[in-house]
Coordinates of C-alpha atoms in Angstrom, one line a residue:
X1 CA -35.6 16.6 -18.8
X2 CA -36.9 16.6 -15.7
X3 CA -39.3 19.6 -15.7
X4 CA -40.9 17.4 -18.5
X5 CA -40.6 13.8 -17.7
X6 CA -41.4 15.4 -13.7
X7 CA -38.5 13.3 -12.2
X8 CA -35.5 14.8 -10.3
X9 CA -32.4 15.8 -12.3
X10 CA -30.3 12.1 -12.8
X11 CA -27.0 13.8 -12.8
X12 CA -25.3 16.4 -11.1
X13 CA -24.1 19.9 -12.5
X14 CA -20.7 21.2 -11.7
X15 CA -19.7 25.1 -12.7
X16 CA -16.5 24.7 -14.0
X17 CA -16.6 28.6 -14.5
X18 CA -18.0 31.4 -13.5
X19 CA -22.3 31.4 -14.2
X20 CA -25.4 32.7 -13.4
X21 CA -28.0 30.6 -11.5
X22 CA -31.6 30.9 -13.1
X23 CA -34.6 28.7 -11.0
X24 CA -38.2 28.5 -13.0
X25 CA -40.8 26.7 -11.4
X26 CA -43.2 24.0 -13.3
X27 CA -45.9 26.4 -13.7
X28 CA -44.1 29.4 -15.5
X29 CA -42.4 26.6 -17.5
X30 CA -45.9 25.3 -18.5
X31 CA -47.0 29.1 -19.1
X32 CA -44.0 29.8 -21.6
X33 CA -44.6 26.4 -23.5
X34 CA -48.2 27.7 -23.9
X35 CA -47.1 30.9 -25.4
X36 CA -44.2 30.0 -27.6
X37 CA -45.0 26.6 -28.7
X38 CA -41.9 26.5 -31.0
X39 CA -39.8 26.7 -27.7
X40 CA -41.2 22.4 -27.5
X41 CA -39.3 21.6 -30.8
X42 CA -36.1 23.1 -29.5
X43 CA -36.6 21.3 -26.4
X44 CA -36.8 18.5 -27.9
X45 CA -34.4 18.7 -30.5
X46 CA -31.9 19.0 -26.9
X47 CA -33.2 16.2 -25.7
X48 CA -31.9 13.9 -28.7
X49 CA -28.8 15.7 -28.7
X50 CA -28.2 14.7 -25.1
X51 CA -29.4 11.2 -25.5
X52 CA -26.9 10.8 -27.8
X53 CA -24.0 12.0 -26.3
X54 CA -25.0 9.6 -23.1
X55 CA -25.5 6.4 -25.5
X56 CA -21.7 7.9 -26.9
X57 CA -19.2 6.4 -24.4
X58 CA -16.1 7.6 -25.6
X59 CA -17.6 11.3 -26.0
X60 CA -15.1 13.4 -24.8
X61 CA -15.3 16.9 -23.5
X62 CA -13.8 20.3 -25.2
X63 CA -10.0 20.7 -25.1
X64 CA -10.3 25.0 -24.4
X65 CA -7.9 25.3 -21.5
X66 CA -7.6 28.4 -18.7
X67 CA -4.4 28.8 -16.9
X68 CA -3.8 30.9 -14.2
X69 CA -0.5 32.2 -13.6
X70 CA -0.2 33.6 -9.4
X71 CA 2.9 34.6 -8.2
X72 CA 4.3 32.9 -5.0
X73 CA 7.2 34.9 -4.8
X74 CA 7.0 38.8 -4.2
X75 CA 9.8 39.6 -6.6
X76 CA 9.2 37.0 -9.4
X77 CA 8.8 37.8 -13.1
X78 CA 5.1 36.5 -13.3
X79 CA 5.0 38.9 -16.6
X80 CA 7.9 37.4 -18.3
X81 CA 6.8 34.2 -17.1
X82 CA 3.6 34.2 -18.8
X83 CA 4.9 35.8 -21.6
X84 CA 7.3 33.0 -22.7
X85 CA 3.9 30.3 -21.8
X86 CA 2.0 31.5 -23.8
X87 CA 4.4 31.7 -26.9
X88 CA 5.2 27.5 -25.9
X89 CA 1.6 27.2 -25.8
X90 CA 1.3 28.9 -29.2
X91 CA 2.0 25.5 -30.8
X92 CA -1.2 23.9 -29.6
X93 CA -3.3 26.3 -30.9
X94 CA -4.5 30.0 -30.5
X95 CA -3.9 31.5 -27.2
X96 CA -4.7 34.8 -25.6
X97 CA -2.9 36.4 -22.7
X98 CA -4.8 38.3 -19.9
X99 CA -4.0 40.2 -17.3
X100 CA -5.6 43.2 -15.5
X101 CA -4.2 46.1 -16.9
X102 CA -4.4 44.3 -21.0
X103 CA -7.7 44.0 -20.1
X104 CA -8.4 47.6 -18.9
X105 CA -6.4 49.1 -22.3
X106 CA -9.1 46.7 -24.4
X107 CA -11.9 48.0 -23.0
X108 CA -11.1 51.1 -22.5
X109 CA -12.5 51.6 -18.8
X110 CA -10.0 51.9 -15.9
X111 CA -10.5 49.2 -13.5
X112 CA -13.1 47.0 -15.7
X113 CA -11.1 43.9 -14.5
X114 CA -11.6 45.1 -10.9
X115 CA -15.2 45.2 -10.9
X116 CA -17.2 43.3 -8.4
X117 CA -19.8 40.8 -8.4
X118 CA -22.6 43.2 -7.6
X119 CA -21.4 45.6 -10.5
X120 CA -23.6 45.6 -13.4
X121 CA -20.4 45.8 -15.9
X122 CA -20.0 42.3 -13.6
X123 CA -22.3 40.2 -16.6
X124 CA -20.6 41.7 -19.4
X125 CA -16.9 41.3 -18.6
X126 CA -18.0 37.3 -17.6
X127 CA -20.2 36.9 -21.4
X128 CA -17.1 38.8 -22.7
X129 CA -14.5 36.3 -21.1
X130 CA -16.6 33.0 -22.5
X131 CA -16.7 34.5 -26.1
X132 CA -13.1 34.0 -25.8
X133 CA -13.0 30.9 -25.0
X134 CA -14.8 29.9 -28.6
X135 CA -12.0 32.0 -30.1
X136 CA -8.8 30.6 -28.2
X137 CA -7.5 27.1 -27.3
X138 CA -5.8 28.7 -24.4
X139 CA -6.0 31.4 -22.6
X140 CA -3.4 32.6 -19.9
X141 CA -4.7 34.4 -16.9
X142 CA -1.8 36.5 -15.4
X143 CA -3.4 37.7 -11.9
X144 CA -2.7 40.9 -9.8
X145 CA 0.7 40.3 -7.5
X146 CA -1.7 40.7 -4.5
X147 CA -5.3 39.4 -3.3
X148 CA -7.5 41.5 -5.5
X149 CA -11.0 41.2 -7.5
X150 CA -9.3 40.2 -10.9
X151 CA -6.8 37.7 -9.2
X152 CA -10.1 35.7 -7.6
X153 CA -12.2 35.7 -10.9
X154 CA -8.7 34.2 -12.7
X155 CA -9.1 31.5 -10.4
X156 CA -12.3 30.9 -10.9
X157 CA -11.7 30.6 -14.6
X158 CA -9.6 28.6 -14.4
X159 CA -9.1 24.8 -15.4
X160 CA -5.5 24.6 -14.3
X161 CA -3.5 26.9 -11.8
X162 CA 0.5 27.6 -12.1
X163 CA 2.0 29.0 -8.8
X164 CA 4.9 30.7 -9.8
X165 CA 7.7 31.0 -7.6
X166 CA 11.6 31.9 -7.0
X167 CA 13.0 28.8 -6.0
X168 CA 15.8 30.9 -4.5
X169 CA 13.5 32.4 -1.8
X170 CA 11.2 31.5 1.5
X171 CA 9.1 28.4 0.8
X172 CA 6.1 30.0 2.9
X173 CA 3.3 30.8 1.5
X174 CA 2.1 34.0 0.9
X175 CA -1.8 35.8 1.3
X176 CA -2.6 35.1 -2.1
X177 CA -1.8 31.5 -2.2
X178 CA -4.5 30.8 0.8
X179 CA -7.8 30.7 -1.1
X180 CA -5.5 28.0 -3.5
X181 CA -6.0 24.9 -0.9
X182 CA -8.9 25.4 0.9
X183 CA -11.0 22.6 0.5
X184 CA -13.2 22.7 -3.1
X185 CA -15.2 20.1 -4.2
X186 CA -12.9 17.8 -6.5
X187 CA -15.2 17.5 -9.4
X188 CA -14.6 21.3 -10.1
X189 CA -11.6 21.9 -8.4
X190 CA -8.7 22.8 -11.0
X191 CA -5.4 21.3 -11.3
X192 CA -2.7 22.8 -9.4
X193 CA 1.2 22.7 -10.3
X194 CA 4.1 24.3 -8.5
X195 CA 6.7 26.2 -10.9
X196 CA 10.1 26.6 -9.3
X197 CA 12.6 29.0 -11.9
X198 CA 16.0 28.6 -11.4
X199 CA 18.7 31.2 -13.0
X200 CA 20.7 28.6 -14.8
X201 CA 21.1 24.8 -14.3
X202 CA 24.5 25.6 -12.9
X203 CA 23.3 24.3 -9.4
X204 CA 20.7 21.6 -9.2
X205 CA 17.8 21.7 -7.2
X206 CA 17.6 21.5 -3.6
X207 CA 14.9 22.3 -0.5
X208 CA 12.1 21.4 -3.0
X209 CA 10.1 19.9 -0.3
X210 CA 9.8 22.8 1.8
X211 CA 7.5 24.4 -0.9
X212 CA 5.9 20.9 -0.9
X213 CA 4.6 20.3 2.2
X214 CA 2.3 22.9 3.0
X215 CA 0.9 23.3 -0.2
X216 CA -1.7 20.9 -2.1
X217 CA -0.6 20.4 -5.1
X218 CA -0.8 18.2 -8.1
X219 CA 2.2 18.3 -9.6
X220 CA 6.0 20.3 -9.5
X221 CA 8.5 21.4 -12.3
X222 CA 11.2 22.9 -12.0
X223 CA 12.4 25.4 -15.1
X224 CA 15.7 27.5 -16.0
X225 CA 15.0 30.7 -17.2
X226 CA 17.4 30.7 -19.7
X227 CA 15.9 27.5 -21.7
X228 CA 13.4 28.0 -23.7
X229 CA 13.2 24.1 -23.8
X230 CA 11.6 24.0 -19.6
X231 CA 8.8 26.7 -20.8
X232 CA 7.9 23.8 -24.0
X233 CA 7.8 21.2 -21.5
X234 CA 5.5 23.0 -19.2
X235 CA 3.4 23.9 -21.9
X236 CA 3.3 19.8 -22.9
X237 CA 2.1 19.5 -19.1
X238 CA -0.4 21.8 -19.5
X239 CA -1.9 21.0 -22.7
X240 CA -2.2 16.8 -22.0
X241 CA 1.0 16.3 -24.3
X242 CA 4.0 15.3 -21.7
X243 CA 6.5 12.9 -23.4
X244 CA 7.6 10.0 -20.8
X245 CA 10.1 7.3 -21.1
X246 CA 9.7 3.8 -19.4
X247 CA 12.5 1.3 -18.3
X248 CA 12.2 -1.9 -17.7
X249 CA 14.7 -3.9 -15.2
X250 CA 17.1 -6.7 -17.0
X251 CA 20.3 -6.8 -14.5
X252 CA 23.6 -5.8 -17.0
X253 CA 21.3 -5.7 -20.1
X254 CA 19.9 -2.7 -18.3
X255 CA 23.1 -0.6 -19.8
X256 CA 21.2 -0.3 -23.1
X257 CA 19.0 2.6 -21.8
X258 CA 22.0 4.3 -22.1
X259 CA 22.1 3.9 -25.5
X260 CA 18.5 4.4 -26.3
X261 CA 18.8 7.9 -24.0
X262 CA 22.0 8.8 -25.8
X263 CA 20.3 8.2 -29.5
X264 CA 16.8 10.2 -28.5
X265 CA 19.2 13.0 -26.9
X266 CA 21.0 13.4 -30.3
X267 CA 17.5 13.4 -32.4
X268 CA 15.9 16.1 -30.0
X269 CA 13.6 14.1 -28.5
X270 CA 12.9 15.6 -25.3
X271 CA 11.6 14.0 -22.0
X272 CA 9.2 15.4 -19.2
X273 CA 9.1 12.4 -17.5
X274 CA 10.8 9.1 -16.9
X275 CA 10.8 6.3 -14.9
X276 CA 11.8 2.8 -14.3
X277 CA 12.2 -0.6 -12.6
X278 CA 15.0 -2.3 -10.8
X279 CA 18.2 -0.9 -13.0
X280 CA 16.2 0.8 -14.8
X281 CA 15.2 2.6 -11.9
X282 CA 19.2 4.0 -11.6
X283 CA 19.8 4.9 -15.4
X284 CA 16.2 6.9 -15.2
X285 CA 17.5 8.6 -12.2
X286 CA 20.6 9.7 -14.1
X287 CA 18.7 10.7 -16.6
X288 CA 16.3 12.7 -14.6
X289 CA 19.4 14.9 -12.7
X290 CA 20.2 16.4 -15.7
X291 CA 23.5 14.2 -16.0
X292 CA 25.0 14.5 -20.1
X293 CA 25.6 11.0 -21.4
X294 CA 29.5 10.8 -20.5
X295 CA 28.6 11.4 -16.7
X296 CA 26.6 8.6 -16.9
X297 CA 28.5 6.5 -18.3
X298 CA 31.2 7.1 -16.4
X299 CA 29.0 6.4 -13.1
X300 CA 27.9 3.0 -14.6
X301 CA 31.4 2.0 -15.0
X302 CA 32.9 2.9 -11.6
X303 CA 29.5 1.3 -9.8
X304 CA 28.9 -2.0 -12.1
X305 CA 32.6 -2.6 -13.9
X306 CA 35.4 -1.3 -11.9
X307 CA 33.9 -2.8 -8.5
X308 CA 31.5 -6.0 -8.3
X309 CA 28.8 -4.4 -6.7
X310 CA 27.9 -8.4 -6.0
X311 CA 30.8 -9.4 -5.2
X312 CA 30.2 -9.2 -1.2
X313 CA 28.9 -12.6 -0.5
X314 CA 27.9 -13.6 2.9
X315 CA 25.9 -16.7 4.9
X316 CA 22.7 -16.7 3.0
X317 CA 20.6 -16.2 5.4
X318 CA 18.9 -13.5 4.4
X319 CA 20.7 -12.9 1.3
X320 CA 23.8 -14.1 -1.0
X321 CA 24.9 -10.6 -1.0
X322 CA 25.6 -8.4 2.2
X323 CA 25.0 -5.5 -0.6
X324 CA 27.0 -3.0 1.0
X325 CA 29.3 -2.7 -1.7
X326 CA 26.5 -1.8 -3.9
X327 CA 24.9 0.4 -1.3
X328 CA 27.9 2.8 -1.2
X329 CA 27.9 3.1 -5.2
X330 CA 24.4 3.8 -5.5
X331 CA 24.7 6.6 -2.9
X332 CA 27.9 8.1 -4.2
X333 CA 26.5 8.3 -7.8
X334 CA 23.2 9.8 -6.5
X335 CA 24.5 11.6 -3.3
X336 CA 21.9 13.7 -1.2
X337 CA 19.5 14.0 -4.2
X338 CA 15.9 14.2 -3.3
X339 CA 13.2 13.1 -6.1
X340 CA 11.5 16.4 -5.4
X341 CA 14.8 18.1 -6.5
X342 CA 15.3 16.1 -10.3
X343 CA 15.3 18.5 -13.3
X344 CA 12.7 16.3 -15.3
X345 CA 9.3 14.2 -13.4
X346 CA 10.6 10.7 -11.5
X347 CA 9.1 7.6 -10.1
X348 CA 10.2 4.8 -9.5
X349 CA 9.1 1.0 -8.1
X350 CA 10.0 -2.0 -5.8
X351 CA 7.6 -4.1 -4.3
X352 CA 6.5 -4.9 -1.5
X353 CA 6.7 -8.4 0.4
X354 CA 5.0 -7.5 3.4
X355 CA 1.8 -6.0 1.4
X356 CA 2.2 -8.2 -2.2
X357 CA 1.6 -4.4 -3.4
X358 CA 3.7 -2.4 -5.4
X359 CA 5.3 0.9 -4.1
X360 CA 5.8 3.9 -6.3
X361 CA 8.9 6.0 -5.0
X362 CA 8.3 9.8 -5.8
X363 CA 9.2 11.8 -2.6
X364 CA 12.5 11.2 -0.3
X365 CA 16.3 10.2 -1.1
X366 CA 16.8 9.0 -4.7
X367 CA 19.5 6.4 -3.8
X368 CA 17.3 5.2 -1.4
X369 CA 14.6 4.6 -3.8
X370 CA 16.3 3.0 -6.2
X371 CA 18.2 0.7 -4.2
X372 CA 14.7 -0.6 -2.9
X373 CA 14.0 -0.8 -7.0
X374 CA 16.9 -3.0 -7.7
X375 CA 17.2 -5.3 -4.3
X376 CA 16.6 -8.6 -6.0
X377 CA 14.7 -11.3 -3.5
X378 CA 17.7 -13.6 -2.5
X379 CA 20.2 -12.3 -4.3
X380 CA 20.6 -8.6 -2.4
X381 CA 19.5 -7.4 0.8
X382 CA 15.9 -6.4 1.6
X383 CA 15.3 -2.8 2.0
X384 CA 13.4 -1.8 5.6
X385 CA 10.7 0.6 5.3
X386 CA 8.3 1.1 7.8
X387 CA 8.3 -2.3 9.4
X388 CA 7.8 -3.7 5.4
X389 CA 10.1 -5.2 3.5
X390 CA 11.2 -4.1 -0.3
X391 CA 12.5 -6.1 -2.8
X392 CA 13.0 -5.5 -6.5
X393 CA 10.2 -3.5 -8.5
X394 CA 10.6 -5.9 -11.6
X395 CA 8.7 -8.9 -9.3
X396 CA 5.1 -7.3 -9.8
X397 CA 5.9 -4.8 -12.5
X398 CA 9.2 -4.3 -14.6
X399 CA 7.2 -2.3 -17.0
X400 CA 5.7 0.2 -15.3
X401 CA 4.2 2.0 -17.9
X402 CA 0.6 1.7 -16.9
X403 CA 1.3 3.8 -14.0
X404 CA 3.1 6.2 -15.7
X405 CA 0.3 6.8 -18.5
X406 CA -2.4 7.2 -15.3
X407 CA -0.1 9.4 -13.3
X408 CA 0.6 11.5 -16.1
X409 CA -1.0 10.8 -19.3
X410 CA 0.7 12.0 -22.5
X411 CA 3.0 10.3 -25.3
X412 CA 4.7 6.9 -23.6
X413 CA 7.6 5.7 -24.8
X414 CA 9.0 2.6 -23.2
X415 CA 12.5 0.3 -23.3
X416 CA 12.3 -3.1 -22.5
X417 CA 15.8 -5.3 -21.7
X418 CA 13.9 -8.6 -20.8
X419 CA 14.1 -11.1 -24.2
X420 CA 11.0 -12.9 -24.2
X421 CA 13.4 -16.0 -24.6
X422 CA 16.7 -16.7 -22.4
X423 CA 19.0 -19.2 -20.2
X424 CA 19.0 -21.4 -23.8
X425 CA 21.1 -24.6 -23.0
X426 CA 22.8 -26.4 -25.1
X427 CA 20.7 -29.4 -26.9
X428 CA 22.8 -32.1 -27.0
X429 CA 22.7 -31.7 -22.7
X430 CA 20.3 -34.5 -21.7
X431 CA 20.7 -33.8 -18.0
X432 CA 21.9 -30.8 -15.5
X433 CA 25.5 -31.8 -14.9
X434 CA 26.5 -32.5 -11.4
X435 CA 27.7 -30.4 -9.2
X436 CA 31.5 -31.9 -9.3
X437 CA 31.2 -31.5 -13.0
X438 CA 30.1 -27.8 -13.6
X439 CA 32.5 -26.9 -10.9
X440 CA 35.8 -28.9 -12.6
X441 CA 34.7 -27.2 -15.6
X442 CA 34.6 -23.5 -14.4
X443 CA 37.8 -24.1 -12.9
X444 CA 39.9 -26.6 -14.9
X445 CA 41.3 -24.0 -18.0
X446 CA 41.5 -27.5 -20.2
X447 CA 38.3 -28.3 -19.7
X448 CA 35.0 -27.2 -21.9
X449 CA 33.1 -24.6 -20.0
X450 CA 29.4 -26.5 -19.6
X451 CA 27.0 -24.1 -20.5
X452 CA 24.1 -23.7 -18.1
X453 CA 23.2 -20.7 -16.5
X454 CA 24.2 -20.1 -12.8
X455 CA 22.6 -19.9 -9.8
X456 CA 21.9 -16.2 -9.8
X457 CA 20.9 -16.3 -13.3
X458 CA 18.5 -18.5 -12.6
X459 CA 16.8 -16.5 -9.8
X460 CA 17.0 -13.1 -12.0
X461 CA 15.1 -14.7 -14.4
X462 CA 12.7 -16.1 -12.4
X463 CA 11.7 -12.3 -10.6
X464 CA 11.1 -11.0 -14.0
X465 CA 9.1 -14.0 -15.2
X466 CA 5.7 -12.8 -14.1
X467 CA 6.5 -9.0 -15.6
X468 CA 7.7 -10.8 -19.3
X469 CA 4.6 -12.3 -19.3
X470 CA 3.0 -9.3 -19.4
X471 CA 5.2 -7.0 -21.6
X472 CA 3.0 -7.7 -24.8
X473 CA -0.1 -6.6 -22.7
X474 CA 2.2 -3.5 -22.0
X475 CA 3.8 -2.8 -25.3
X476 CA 0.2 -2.2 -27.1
X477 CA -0.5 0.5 -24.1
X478 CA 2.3 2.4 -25.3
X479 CA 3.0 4.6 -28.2
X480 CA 6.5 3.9 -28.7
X481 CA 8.5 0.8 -27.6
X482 CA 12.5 -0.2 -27.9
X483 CA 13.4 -3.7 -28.0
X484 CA 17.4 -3.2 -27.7
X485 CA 18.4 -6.8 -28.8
X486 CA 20.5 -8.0 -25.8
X487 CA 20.1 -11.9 -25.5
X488 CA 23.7 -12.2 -26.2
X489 CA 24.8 -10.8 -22.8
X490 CA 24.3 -12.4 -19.9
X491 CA 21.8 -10.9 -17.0
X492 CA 25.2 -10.4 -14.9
X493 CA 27.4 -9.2 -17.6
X494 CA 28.3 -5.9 -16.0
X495 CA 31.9 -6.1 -17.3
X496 CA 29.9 -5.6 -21.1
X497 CA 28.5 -1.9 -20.4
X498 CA 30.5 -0.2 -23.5
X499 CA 29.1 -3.0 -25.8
X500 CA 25.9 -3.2 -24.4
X501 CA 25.2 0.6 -24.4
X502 CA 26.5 0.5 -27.9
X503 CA 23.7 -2.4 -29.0
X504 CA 21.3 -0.3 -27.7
X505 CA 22.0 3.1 -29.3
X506 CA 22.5 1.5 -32.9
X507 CA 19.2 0.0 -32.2
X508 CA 17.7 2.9 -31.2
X509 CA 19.0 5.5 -33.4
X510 CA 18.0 2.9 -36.8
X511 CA 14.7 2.8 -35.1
X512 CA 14.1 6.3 -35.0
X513 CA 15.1 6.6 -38.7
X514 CA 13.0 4.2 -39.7
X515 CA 9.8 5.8 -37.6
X516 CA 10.8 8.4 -39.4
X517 CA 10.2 10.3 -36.3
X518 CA 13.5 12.7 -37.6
X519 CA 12.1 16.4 -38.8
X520 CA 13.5 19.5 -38.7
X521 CA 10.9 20.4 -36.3
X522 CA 9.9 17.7 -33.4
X523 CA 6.2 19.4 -33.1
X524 CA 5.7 18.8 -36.9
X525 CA 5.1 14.6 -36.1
X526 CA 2.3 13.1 -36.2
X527 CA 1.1 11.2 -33.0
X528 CA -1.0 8.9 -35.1
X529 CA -2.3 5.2 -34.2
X530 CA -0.1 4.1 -37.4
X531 CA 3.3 5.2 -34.6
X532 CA 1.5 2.6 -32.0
X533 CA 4.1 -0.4 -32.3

């Protein structure tokens, strides 16, 4: 377009794999048109194609995705690894797995994968390797265990890189990790992720930030060797297709993520990612440790219904609540768990008073981060962070699905607690009572109970006022959302967690059946716009 219309180029070109560079000046251009005048009518017939794609703003590029498979760990089973990716992968589409030696036995020529850039066999291995790529969706590129010729031209294939490591062994990293994280240009750099394999989930995670912090990386999972299930959700990762669940914050109500969980569990639903806001924040960390649903229920109870974790009231000069009651249960039910060491993908958020901003908790003590999720303004104390203080997430964004869907993309399934409708009064109540009044009646056991919410009611409902009136914005930007019904608790009913859990997993699991999201075979549904809720 610009040889023709003589302007410079008006966008820039990014080799995403490995090409040749061919420069022809205006005048042998002009000498060839002369020549093979046909050549024009192709040009042209390119230059309609183009504009077309350009006036199309939703074109989209190809999905035919490279991985690259590098072991960070001398002694890891990068074979077997790539092995059991590639047959997860098999359910998106046709994939090929490479590695050095494969290739060699295909072509019949010792070292073909080994030859070098100035090697005229160079040009036919690379046309050889992009004819594959019309053939396969995927194609896994196992390198060499050291620095070699093959090991560099799978990471110049490819789109997105797994470093494979032993997450039993040293965290440093090794020669052929270096060329990983120097500095690329973004446009073309690929997509990085960290793969930590355990034995067994017999012992959870732990030291997963000293393989974090030299390394640049985009993303971290860690997988069991003996589920089959960790290799599927890799391969979800890898292919766009993660499945992530959203909760929303709603004080007791909160307990009905239980349910939901418990009820998706059961119908094989599995989840790559989760995260939530202000209680939902502690039942997605539960969730994320890899705790089975009796474990977290029992949790719940000791932290919410066999101790007020409000119950510590002091001067309110900061707060009604010295929250140190709840401070102790949060960190005995998470203990000394870092985000960085959950089984499945975690975030969480509070916000920010200092900044008006909100915060997204991925790195550091999970107890810590969810506490600064749940501390409702007024009602709990104030996490300190960095000369900022953090209140409850739900005060910006109890729904934070939006982040979750930009973080990580994928199929979004979200729970939301709040009832666009609550606090209801009674009608025949002209005016709020006084003071004496509501207090004889709370107290007096012959007296009528006057119904009007309480103080801290009132002040739960007003932090989750702003988010509510967003939810239905929310809702239509995800593809699945639960609506447990809980208006008949109250937001500080945390004696109700058996029957509030139970609401929402009889909600859930008639939901599910009438989705019709049940098949023998969870890949077999159908992702339509006709699931969007």
């Amino acid at each position: 377009m610009g040889m023709i219309a003589e302007t410079p180029r008006n966008a820039a070109i990014y080799a995403i794999r490995d090409s040749q560079l061919v420069r022809i000046d205006k005048a042998a251009f002009e000498k060839i048109l002369d020549q093979y005048p046909r050549i024009s009518l192709n040009f042209m017939r390119s230059l309609v194609d183009r504009t077309k794609k350009m006036e199309d703003a939703e074109h989209k590029k190809g999905t035919q995705i490279n991985i690259a498979v590098v072991p960070a760990s001398p002694r890891v089973a990068l074979r077997g690894f790539a092995a059991r990716l590639n047959k997860a992968l098999s359910k998106y589409g046709r994939v090929l797995h490479l590695s050095s030696d494969r290739l060699d036995r295909h072509w019949g020529m010792p070292a073909m994968s080994q030859v070098s850039a100035e090697d005229p066999k160079y040009s036919r291995l690379s046309t050889w390797l992009d004819e594959q790529e019309t053939k396969y969706q995927y194609i896994v590129y196992e390198t060499d265990r050291e620095s070699s010729n093959w090991t560099s031209r799978c990471l110049q294939q490819a789109d997105h890189i797994l470093v494979v490591a032993d997450a039993g062994t040293s965290s440093n990293i090794k020669e052929i990790e270096w060329e990983l994280y120097s500095e690329t240009d973004t446009m073309a750099k690929p997509k990085i992720s960290l793969i930590l394999i355990h034995p067994d989930d017999s012992k959870p995670p732990w030291g997963t930030r000293y393989w974090l912090a030299p390394r640049k990386l985009d993303m971290h999972h860690h997988v069991c060797w003996n589920k089959d299930g960790d290799f599927e959700r890799v391969a979800r990762f890898v292919t766009g297709n993660p499945i992530g669940l959203v909760l929303g914050g709603g004080g007791a109500r909160g307990f009905a993520h239980l349910g939901v969980i418990k009820a998706l569990e059961e119908s094989g639903i599995p989840i790559d990612m989760i995260c939530g806001a202000s209680i939902g924040a502690i039942m997605a960390g539960f969730m994320a440790m890899g705790l089975d649903h009796a474990t977290r229920m029992d949790l719940c109870r000791k932290g919410f219904v066999d101790i007020n974790p409000l119950g510590d009231y002091t001067l309110p000069l900061v707060a009604l609540v010295q929250s140190k009651i709840l401070d102790k249960q949060i960190r005995q039910g998470f203990g000394d768990t870092d985000i960085e060491d959950l089984w499945i993908n975690y975030f969480c958020v509070s916000s920010n008073l200092t900044t008006a901003r909100i915060v997204i908790h991925d790195r550091g003590a999970l107890w810590q981060a969810a506490r600064s999720s749940i501390s409702l303004p007024g009602i709990l104390m104030p996490v300190l962070r960095k000369g900022c203080l953090l209140v409850d997430g739900g005060v910006i964004n109890n729904l934070p699905a939006d982040i979750m869907r930009e973080r990580f993309g994928g199929f979004i399934m979200m729970v939301d607690v709040s009832p666009d409708e609550d606090l209801k009064i009674p009608k025949d109540l002209q005016k709020i009572p006084s003071t004496n009044s509501l207090l004889w009646s709370r107290i007096n056991p012959f007296k009528k109970r006057i119904a009007i919410p309480g103080i801290l009611d009132i002040i739960m409902r007003t932090i989750l006022l702003s988010s509510i009136n967003q939810s239905d914005r929310v809702r239509k930007e995800v593809n699945h959302f639960f609506y447990p019904p809980t208006e008949a608790f109250g937001l500080l009913d945390f004696k109700m967690l058996d029957p509030i859990c139970r609401a929402g997993y009889e909600y859930a699991r008639q939901e599910l059946e009438d989705w019709k999201l049940l098949t023998e075979d969870m890949w077999e549904f159908k992702l339509s716009q006709s699931m969007l809720h």
